[in-house]
Amino acid sequence: MRAFERPFCGSLRAGDIGKRVELVGWVRRRRDLGGLVFVDLRDREGWVQVLFADALRTQAERLSGEDVIRVVGTVAARSGGNVNPDMPTGEVEVAAEELELLRAAETPPFQVEDRDNASEELRLRHRVLDLRRPEMMRNLALRHRVTFEIRQHFHEHGFLDVETPILTRSTPEGARDFLVPSRLTPGSFYALPQSPQLFKQLLQVAGVGRYMQIARCFRDEDLRADRQPEFTQVDVEASFIEEEDLYALIEGLFARIFPLAGIQPPATFQRLTYRDAMERFGSDRPDLRFALELIELAPAAATCAFEPFRLAAASGRVKGLVIPGGAAFSRKQLDELSELVKPFGAPGVVWMRRTTEGYGSPVKKLLGDEGIAAFLQAAAVAEGDLLVVVGGAPKVVFAALGALRIEMAKRGGLITPGAHAFGWVTDFPLFEWDDETARWYATHHAFTSPNPEDVPFLESDPGRVRARAYDVIMDGVELGGGSIRIHDAELQRRVFRVMGIDDETARRKFGFLLEAFRFGAPPHGGIALGLDRLIMLMAGRDSIRDVIAFPKTTAGNCLLTDAPNVVDASQLDELKLSLKS
Ligand code: ASP
């Protein structure tokens, strides 16, 4: 039998009964029972029970976990009581006729399938063994099928898959670059791409028209739980398009890939402006699986006796959240609400409720029953529910109530298991002000086109300029984002200037883009989807490391290869580098 004609151990089914098969794989478990030896033989697709009798028994008795063997045998039906409905191959077993030990294994540092008894550190160090777990193999297989469909989708829409350089110049996505010293030009450095942003735009000026790439990107950031220093992005760019073209393209893509994980997205996703997302849900990637919207309380707050609310109503926001059934919260639960919002810069929450005993609130003395009633009425709070109010700077109020909204939905069981909500968030602000450095930054990136209606305010009121940028979200997670780009060198320079990048600096850093724009730049735009996170969600995992074959720890280390690591002095010499001690 030729190698690629062999069935996988894990793919044998009742339909294979009677077939003579050759199997190769790893010994998952061996049991010696009543004169027979049973071996669970594992491969990428799962495992199947193999039976060794008679002459093969003695040889099989010597097998141990993770030994690599080849077996020839006949697929047989398991007798009635031995059928195992919990495993895909549970209706069959293979009666071995030949056994060859291809390579014996030493005792592994942990049992491959016993995930709970080995720390993640140990499993990352022995990633090879960890990947042997059927679940990990399923994740890799899902990733393969999804990327295959992605390529197919874009191919069918006339996109070309074009590779862009890894050794390149800094791309301004706003993170720190990984640098690679150049040996041939000592003292000079390449930057690893934070994204192929500039190249995909240059490809549009070149006339490629429709570009896609499953691109590796690198950002030297302090890592959070679901970030990796290198990650994969489905990178897309096209010419002569508008937002609607892109939305339809990505909705079509999702309709194609999500069913691979048993999820059926709607044909079109709901739309939400950034402003609405913030005002109604307190987040630019709201979880739309449940309502629980923030309620505007500025009118009630403006005339109330509680000064912090009056001030916030005048210069910030006063907003509330109605927690169903919250009127019954214990003192401890009420105190906890304040603890939940403190990490977001809010001093705490003010709660208000009406029960059979009358009105209740920590500010009741100050506001009186009437004052409390005004708030409860404004928020249409029913008896039994609790109103939680936060006042302050908009950023703080949104973050605090946005987080509380999610937490309360989780605790209150407001998220239907298996439900999903997809959406587009549009009309992001083009710039964000940073107090620390006292300058404007691009919310998306510097190449995003302003909304033409707002261009007159670029210099006079940058904060009000909307961007032609969009994010695609699912269940409170940002899956990707993109924008229609600037394709006019002069407008690009104006945008740079707002961000404090003068013409000379712009020429030095992005001269090649500005120059390309001089010779016929088509209108263009694109998007990038975070592939790792997408697969993680599809696979129903909560660690991104479960869907990357060789991931790094949150400290940026590869425990398998022990990278990063020191290099020889001679290598530094060649690069004309010396280390500061
Ligand atoms: N380059 C952007 C990013 O990596 C996405 C885009 O604008 O297409 O986030």
XYZ file of C-alpha atoms and ligand atoms in Angstrom:
590
model
C 0.000 0.000 0.000
C 1.370 3.415 -0.906
C 1.845 5.735 2.060
C -0.835 8.219 1.135
C -3.408 5.505 0.531
C -3.250 4.329 4.145
C -6.303 5.272 6.170
C -5.866 7.319 9.324
C -6.353 5.348 12.558
C -8.868 7.913 13.746
C -10.915 7.825 10.574
C -11.953 4.141 10.565
C -15.701 3.651 10.766
C -18.295 0.877 10.540
C -18.175 1.259 6.749
C -14.597 -0.047 6.807
C -15.501 -3.369 8.434
C -13.937 -6.258 6.562
C -11.185 -4.129 4.983
C -7.572 -5.120 5.350
C -5.662 -2.000 6.340
C -2.160 -0.838 7.081
C -1.973 1.614 9.965
C 0.877 3.649 11.380
C 0.818 5.672 14.545
C 1.705 6.104 18.194
C 0.776 3.780 21.039
C -1.678 5.713 23.152
C -2.357 3.012 25.719
C -1.809 -0.718 26.105
C -3.935 -3.136 28.111
C -3.279 -6.838 28.570
C -6.576 -8.613 29.081
C -7.529 -12.273 29.094
C -4.759 -13.470 26.830
C -5.133 -10.549 24.411
C -3.272 -7.278 24.086
C -5.297 -4.144 23.275
C -3.502 -1.123 21.935
C -5.093 2.238 21.253
C -3.252 3.420 18.188
C -3.219 7.170 17.759
C -2.569 9.416 14.785
C -3.545 12.914 13.697
C -7.208 12.052 13.285
C -7.816 10.243 16.561
C -7.300 6.663 17.653
C -8.551 3.146 17.119
C -8.386 -0.025 19.164
C -6.022 -2.694 17.793
C -6.135 -6.271 19.029
C -3.099 -8.537 19.196
C -3.623 -12.276 19.731
C -1.672 -15.469 19.481
C 1.834 -15.106 18.096
C 1.738 -11.295 18.022
C 0.843 -11.107 21.699
C 4.335 -11.436 23.124
C 5.649 -8.777 20.768
C 2.744 -6.459 21.573
C 3.203 -6.939 25.321
C 6.506 -5.091 25.054
C 4.926 -1.944 23.535
C 4.737 1.165 25.646
C 3.240 4.646 25.371
C 4.321 6.753 22.362
C 6.125 3.870 20.612
C 5.771 4.262 16.849
C 4.428 1.159 15.153
C 3.107 -0.166 11.876
C 0.246 -2.634 11.923
C -1.448 -4.634 9.215
C -4.825 -6.024 10.133
C -8.487 -6.397 9.328
C -11.162 -3.980 10.486
C -13.771 -5.880 12.495
C -17.021 -4.945 14.176
C -16.821 -4.726 17.953
C -19.175 -7.157 19.582
C -22.358 -5.555 20.981
C -21.306 -4.822 24.562
C -17.927 -3.508 23.489
C -19.198 -0.780 21.177
C -18.057 2.570 22.554
C -20.486 5.292 21.454
C -18.242 7.983 22.958
C -15.483 7.583 20.416
C -15.759 8.074 16.654
C -14.043 4.733 15.967
C -16.016 3.051 18.766
C -17.871 0.620 16.522
C -14.747 -1.021 15.146
C -11.451 -2.537 16.121
C -8.556 -3.818 14.081
C -7.443 -7.449 14.442
C -3.697 -7.249 13.869
C -1.894 -9.681 11.607
C 1.460 -7.947 11.441
C 3.271 -5.660 13.863
C 6.441 -3.710 13.288
C 8.054 -1.490 15.880
C 9.339 1.487 13.900
C 10.794 3.322 16.876
C 10.499 2.771 20.594
C 9.796 5.847 22.733
C 11.306 6.752 26.067
C 8.856 7.437 28.868
C 7.479 10.914 28.072
C 7.595 13.693 30.708
C 3.799 13.688 30.877
C 0.962 11.672 29.477
C 0.062 13.238 26.181
C -3.682 13.337 26.717
C -3.595 14.172 30.398
C -3.709 17.917 29.935
C -4.532 18.701 33.543
C -1.534 17.010 35.064
C 1.124 18.902 33.151
C 1.664 22.650 33.502
C 1.394 24.768 30.387
C 5.082 25.561 30.752
C 6.005 21.891 30.603
C 3.696 21.333 27.659
C 5.142 24.299 25.764
C 8.653 22.995 26.404
C 7.568 19.628 25.010
C 5.278 21.169 22.413
C 5.729 18.155 20.141
C 4.030 15.915 22.681
C 1.384 18.498 23.447
C 0.513 18.790 19.767
C -0.156 15.043 19.699
C -3.316 15.621 21.707
C -6.229 15.019 19.328
C -7.737 18.346 20.321
C -4.620 20.221 19.243
C -4.584 18.338 15.968
C -8.224 19.286 15.442
C -7.319 22.934 15.970
C -4.529 22.721 13.399
C -6.840 20.969 10.968
C -9.522 23.630 11.457
C -6.951 26.326 10.828
C -5.909 24.603 7.621
C -9.487 24.276 6.377
C -10.276 27.886 7.202
C -7.204 29.289 5.446
C -7.940 27.030 2.478
C -11.470 28.464 2.214
C -10.176 32.002 2.697
C -7.807 31.631 -0.242
C -10.557 30.041 -2.310
C -12.982 32.876 -1.505
C -10.567 35.605 -2.506
C -9.407 33.678 -5.557
C -13.012 33.407 -6.738
C -13.368 37.167 -6.334
C -10.333 37.858 -8.498
C -7.795 38.522 -5.754
C -4.104 37.761 -6.164
C -2.111 36.356 -3.278
C 1.062 38.450 -3.265
C 3.903 38.093 -0.765
C 5.461 41.191 0.737
C 8.858 41.560 2.429
C 9.637 40.484 5.966
C 12.880 42.467 6.070
C 11.590 45.954 5.531
C 11.201 49.430 6.979
C 9.098 50.500 9.875
C 5.342 50.421 9.183
C 3.488 52.795 11.421
C 0.760 50.681 13.025
C 1.539 52.326 16.324
C 3.459 49.524 18.008
C 7.179 49.065 18.579
C 9.167 47.487 15.727
C 11.282 44.381 15.934
C 14.623 45.346 14.452
C 17.098 43.226 12.512
C 20.652 44.563 12.224
C 22.126 44.607 8.752
C 25.562 43.016 8.356
C 26.101 44.486 4.912
C 25.246 48.006 6.041
C 26.565 48.124 9.589
C 24.659 50.474 11.841
C 21.489 50.083 9.751
C 18.481 48.021 10.671
C 15.577 46.403 8.954
C 12.245 46.430 10.753
C 9.973 43.402 10.676
C 6.566 44.421 9.308
C 3.864 45.306 11.814
C 1.599 44.709 8.828
C 2.035 44.809 5.039
C 0.112 48.112 5.053
C 2.390 50.188 2.842
C 3.151 47.359 0.452
C -0.485 46.484 -0.086
C -1.185 50.119 -0.870
C 1.801 50.256 -3.230
C 0.450 47.140 -4.957
C -2.756 49.073 -5.623
C -0.824 51.947 -7.161
C 1.001 49.304 -9.215
C -2.350 48.077 -10.517
C -2.781 44.714 -8.790
C -6.304 45.859 -7.990
C -7.249 43.039 -5.649
C -4.654 41.748 -3.217
C -4.782 39.259 -0.384
C -2.166 37.597 1.725
C -2.164 35.462 4.814
C 0.583 37.566 6.274
C 2.803 37.196 9.296
C 3.105 40.430 11.287
C 5.379 41.397 14.145
C 4.806 43.868 16.961
C 7.184 44.264 19.863
C 4.592 45.012 22.506
C 4.173 43.985 26.084
C 2.052 40.936 25.598
C -1.385 40.294 26.941
C -3.044 36.949 27.327
C -4.285 36.631 23.775
C -1.454 38.414 21.957
C 1.681 37.016 20.401
C 4.735 38.978 19.228
C 4.235 37.406 15.812
C 0.762 36.796 14.550
C -1.077 36.107 11.348
C -3.381 38.447 9.571
C -5.668 37.912 6.599
C -4.573 41.013 4.765
C -6.775 42.452 2.029
C -6.631 45.513 -0.207
C -8.517 46.483 -3.345
C -8.839 49.405 -5.729
C -11.920 51.293 -6.911
C -14.012 50.164 -3.981
C -16.223 51.682 -1.341
C -17.012 50.538 2.172
C -20.061 48.574 1.015
C -17.973 46.461 -1.380
C -15.729 45.448 1.455
C -18.531 44.715 3.877
C -20.170 42.386 1.351
C -16.839 40.679 0.599
C -16.132 39.961 4.256
C -19.718 38.952 5.054
C -19.464 36.485 2.174
C -16.191 35.182 3.559
C -17.667 34.661 7.014
C -20.719 32.900 5.561
C -18.216 30.500 4.074
C -15.805 29.870 6.931
C -17.939 30.012 10.083
C -20.050 26.982 9.132
C -16.800 24.993 9.403
C -17.228 25.556 13.125
C -20.977 25.031 13.080
C -21.726 28.757 13.219
C -24.053 30.383 10.690
C -23.550 34.151 10.546
C -26.355 36.365 9.205
C -26.161 37.300 5.522
C -25.546 40.944 6.457
C -24.198 42.251 9.738
C -25.696 45.028 11.784
C -24.034 48.435 11.524
C -23.202 50.760 14.321
C -21.334 54.047 14.265
C -18.454 54.409 16.688
C -20.413 57.111 18.480
C -23.458 54.906 18.922
C -21.326 51.988 20.004
C -19.725 54.086 22.737
C -22.884 55.883 23.875
C -25.097 52.795 23.858
C -22.693 50.050 24.844
C -19.628 51.812 26.241
C -17.308 49.998 23.849
C -16.105 50.237 20.247
C -16.482 46.467 20.000
C -19.750 45.908 21.815
C -21.056 42.464 22.539
C -24.374 42.573 20.705
C -25.627 39.189 21.900
C -27.666 40.960 24.570
C -29.289 44.410 24.920
C -28.586 45.965 28.320
C -27.826 49.390 26.849
C -26.359 52.342 28.707
C -28.956 54.966 29.538
C -28.451 58.696 29.125
C -28.981 60.368 32.498
C -27.515 63.822 31.872
C -30.941 65.575 32.013
C -31.732 64.031 35.416
C -28.200 64.689 36.646
C -28.028 68.317 35.490
C -30.457 69.515 38.132
C -29.806 66.988 40.903
C -28.388 67.802 44.320
C -25.325 65.558 43.920
C -22.580 67.882 42.743
C -20.280 65.342 41.034
C -23.193 64.338 38.787
C -24.051 67.962 38.020
C -20.459 68.629 37.008
C -20.238 65.464 34.944
C -23.531 66.274 33.204
C -22.079 69.639 32.189
C -18.637 68.547 31.051
C -18.652 64.762 30.693
C -21.254 62.026 30.848
C -23.700 60.679 33.384
C -24.960 57.321 32.288
C -26.643 54.363 33.835
C -27.234 50.674 33.486
C -30.353 48.855 34.632
C -29.551 45.500 36.177
C -32.531 43.177 35.968
C -33.323 41.767 39.406
C -30.562 43.884 40.924
C -32.819 45.441 43.559
C -32.337 42.255 45.546
C -28.531 42.604 45.579
C -26.925 42.208 48.997
C -24.744 44.914 50.481
C -21.726 42.883 49.419
C -22.952 42.610 45.829
C -23.634 46.343 45.732
C -20.157 47.157 47.038
C -18.720 44.842 44.445
C -20.216 46.952 41.648
C -17.932 49.811 42.663
C -14.937 47.496 42.817
C -15.692 46.346 39.275
C -15.523 49.870 37.821
C -12.494 51.135 39.745
C -9.895 49.658 37.346
C -11.408 51.915 34.659
C -10.757 55.106 36.592
C -14.258 55.565 38.010
C -14.369 56.319 41.728
C -17.311 53.946 42.061
C -20.965 53.624 41.133
C -24.039 55.179 42.671
C -26.879 52.690 42.816
C -30.565 53.480 43.139
C -33.544 51.218 43.605
C -37.131 51.080 44.672
C -38.384 48.169 46.697
C -41.474 47.531 48.802
C -39.624 49.381 51.546
C -39.355 52.513 49.411
C -36.445 54.176 47.658
C -32.902 53.151 48.429
C -29.541 54.632 47.467
C -26.361 55.815 49.171
C -27.246 59.344 47.950
C -30.825 59.185 49.165
C -30.246 61.678 51.994
C -28.905 64.186 49.525
C -31.353 63.641 46.686
C -34.466 62.734 48.630
C -37.087 60.302 47.363
C -37.984 62.727 44.621
C -34.448 63.028 43.380
C -34.033 59.246 43.252
C -37.419 58.875 41.571
C -36.313 61.309 38.855
C -33.356 59.066 37.968
C -35.369 55.859 38.183
C -38.020 57.356 35.949
C -35.527 58.647 33.410
C -34.135 55.137 33.155
C -37.596 53.492 33.242
C -36.476 51.219 36.049
C -39.043 48.614 37.020
C -39.513 47.436 40.554
C -37.067 44.709 41.368
C -34.387 46.170 39.095
C -31.371 48.225 40.053
C -30.077 51.411 38.465
C -26.321 51.877 38.499
C -25.085 55.370 37.699
C -21.576 56.521 36.796
C -20.571 60.110 36.082
C -17.279 61.536 34.883
C -15.154 61.978 31.770
C -16.733 60.211 28.764
C -13.815 57.781 28.436
C -14.136 56.693 32.055
C -17.926 56.393 32.001
C -17.889 54.331 28.783
C -15.145 52.009 29.983
C -16.675 51.523 33.425
C -20.246 50.906 32.303
C -19.127 48.967 29.230
C -17.257 46.533 31.444
C -20.063 46.368 33.994
C -22.515 45.644 31.186
C -20.520 42.571 30.121
C -20.014 41.353 33.664
C -23.693 41.712 34.552
C -24.752 39.927 31.370
C -22.438 37.034 32.209
C -23.598 36.799 35.793
C -27.247 37.254 34.893
C -27.120 34.609 32.177
C -28.178 37.108 29.509
C -25.996 35.475 26.853
C -27.793 32.574 25.189
C -25.361 29.683 24.861
C -24.446 29.155 21.228
C -25.714 32.582 20.156
C -23.425 34.851 18.157
C -23.668 38.465 17.067
C -21.687 39.963 14.214
C -21.461 43.650 13.427
C -19.626 46.490 11.716
C -18.511 49.513 13.682
C -18.061 52.516 11.375
C -17.198 56.220 11.444
C -14.336 56.032 13.908
C -12.690 59.337 14.733
C -9.658 59.890 12.501
C -7.504 61.118 15.397
C -7.199 60.552 19.099
C -5.615 63.070 21.431
C -2.908 61.809 23.743
C -2.483 63.894 26.892
C 0.929 62.512 27.755
C 2.660 63.449 24.524
C 0.213 66.297 23.848
C -0.403 65.364 20.223
C -2.920 63.748 17.912
C -2.513 60.131 16.909
C -4.269 58.246 14.142
C -7.009 56.093 15.646
C -6.592 53.450 12.921
C -3.402 54.374 11.108
C -1.985 57.367 9.311
C -3.160 56.255 5.844
C -6.849 56.197 6.640
C -8.976 58.568 4.629
C -10.929 61.239 6.457
C -14.627 61.462 5.682
C -14.734 64.046 2.840
C -17.410 66.035 4.715
C -14.986 66.581 7.584
C -11.848 67.435 5.603
C -12.411 71.200 6.076
C -11.920 70.676 9.842
C -8.651 68.749 9.563
C -6.536 71.603 10.906
C -9.118 73.610 12.854
C -10.849 70.802 14.777
C -9.090 67.462 14.262
C -11.131 65.800 17.000
C -14.357 66.044 15.027
C -13.013 64.499 11.823
C -14.515 61.084 11.124
C -12.477 58.392 9.413
C -13.592 56.082 6.649
C -12.574 53.243 8.951
C -14.479 50.167 10.040
C -14.071 47.220 12.381
C -15.796 43.891 12.115
C -16.819 42.508 15.481
C -18.234 39.285 16.873
C -19.476 38.662 20.407
C -17.567 41.610 21.834
C -14.327 40.778 20.053
C -12.731 42.769 17.252
C -12.061 40.338 14.420
C -10.510 42.877 12.105
C -10.402 46.413 10.905
C -9.554 48.480 7.919
C -10.290 51.632 6.029
C -10.616 53.411 2.755
C -7.203 55.022 2.289
C -5.887 58.395 1.347
C -4.667 58.303 -2.266
C -3.678 61.905 -2.627
C -0.174 62.942 -1.566
C -1.253 66.412 -0.483
C -4.083 65.144 1.742
C -1.670 62.579 3.149
C 0.785 65.350 4.052
C -1.985 67.343 5.745
C -2.930 64.332 7.867
C 0.719 63.776 8.778
C 1.045 67.421 9.795
C -1.902 67.162 12.203
C -0.006 64.342 13.880
C 3.112 66.470 14.159
C 4.896 64.742 11.262
C 6.361 67.555 9.177
C 6.843 67.281 5.425
C 10.548 66.534 5.754
C 9.972 63.670 8.219
C 7.139 62.355 6.043
C 9.420 62.387 3.013
C 12.166 60.581 4.913
C 9.894 57.888 6.326
C 7.197 57.422 3.712
C 8.646 59.212 0.703
C 8.260 56.066 -1.391
C 4.489 56.048 -0.794
C 4.058 59.761 -1.390
C 6.115 59.479 -4.543
C 4.113 56.526 -5.817
C 0.945 58.579 -5.316
C 2.307 61.106 -7.820
C 2.086 58.708 -10.734
C -1.538 57.654 -10.809
C -2.916 56.388 -7.523
C -6.292 54.638 -7.691
C -8.776 55.065 -4.852
C -8.350 52.022 -2.651
C -9.070 50.482 0.715
C -8.788 47.261 2.619
C -9.016 45.352 5.812
C -7.037 42.930 7.930
C -8.511 40.118 10.008
C -6.665 38.593 12.937
C -6.451 34.951 11.913
C -5.260 33.535 15.234
C -8.115 35.059 17.171
C -10.614 34.086 14.491
C -9.556 30.431 14.678
C -9.517 30.582 18.473
C -13.145 31.730 18.506
C -14.163 29.187 15.897
C -12.469 26.391 17.812
C -14.172 27.584 21.005
C -10.827 27.929 22.800
C -9.870 30.733 25.122
C -6.142 30.689 24.579
C -4.644 31.826 21.310
C -1.758 29.444 22.009
C -4.081 26.521 21.381
C -4.422 27.409 17.711
C -0.775 28.245 16.942
C 1.555 25.310 16.409
C 4.583 26.886 18.064
C 3.476 29.837 20.177
C 5.411 32.008 22.577
C 4.693 32.672 26.215
C 3.316 35.999 27.406
C 6.927 36.941 28.146
C 7.705 36.423 24.449
C 9.734 33.247 24.917
C 9.620 30.107 22.843
C 10.130 27.439 25.500
C 10.723 24.782 22.863
C 13.696 26.394 21.125
C 14.646 28.666 24.003
C 14.412 31.777 21.843
C 15.303 34.584 22.216
C 18.828 33.761 23.247
C 22.359 35.160 23.420
C 24.525 35.080 20.294
C 28.259 34.523 19.833
C 30.577 37.477 20.166
C 31.702 36.818 16.582
C 28.156 37.330 15.331
C 27.978 40.672 17.101
C 31.361 41.594 15.651
C 30.161 40.876 12.134
C 27.227 43.181 12.748
C 29.526 45.783 14.305
C 27.366 45.694 17.432
C 28.411 45.693 21.038
C 26.169 45.131 24.033
C 25.741 47.740 26.740
C 26.443 46.128 30.062
N -2.942 47.393 8.417
C -4.055 47.420 9.323
C -3.721 46.593 10.575
O -2.795 45.805 10.561
C -5.301 46.891 8.722
C -5.734 47.649 7.515
O -5.899 48.867 7.580
O -5.949 47.005 6.484
O -4.397 46.695 11.580
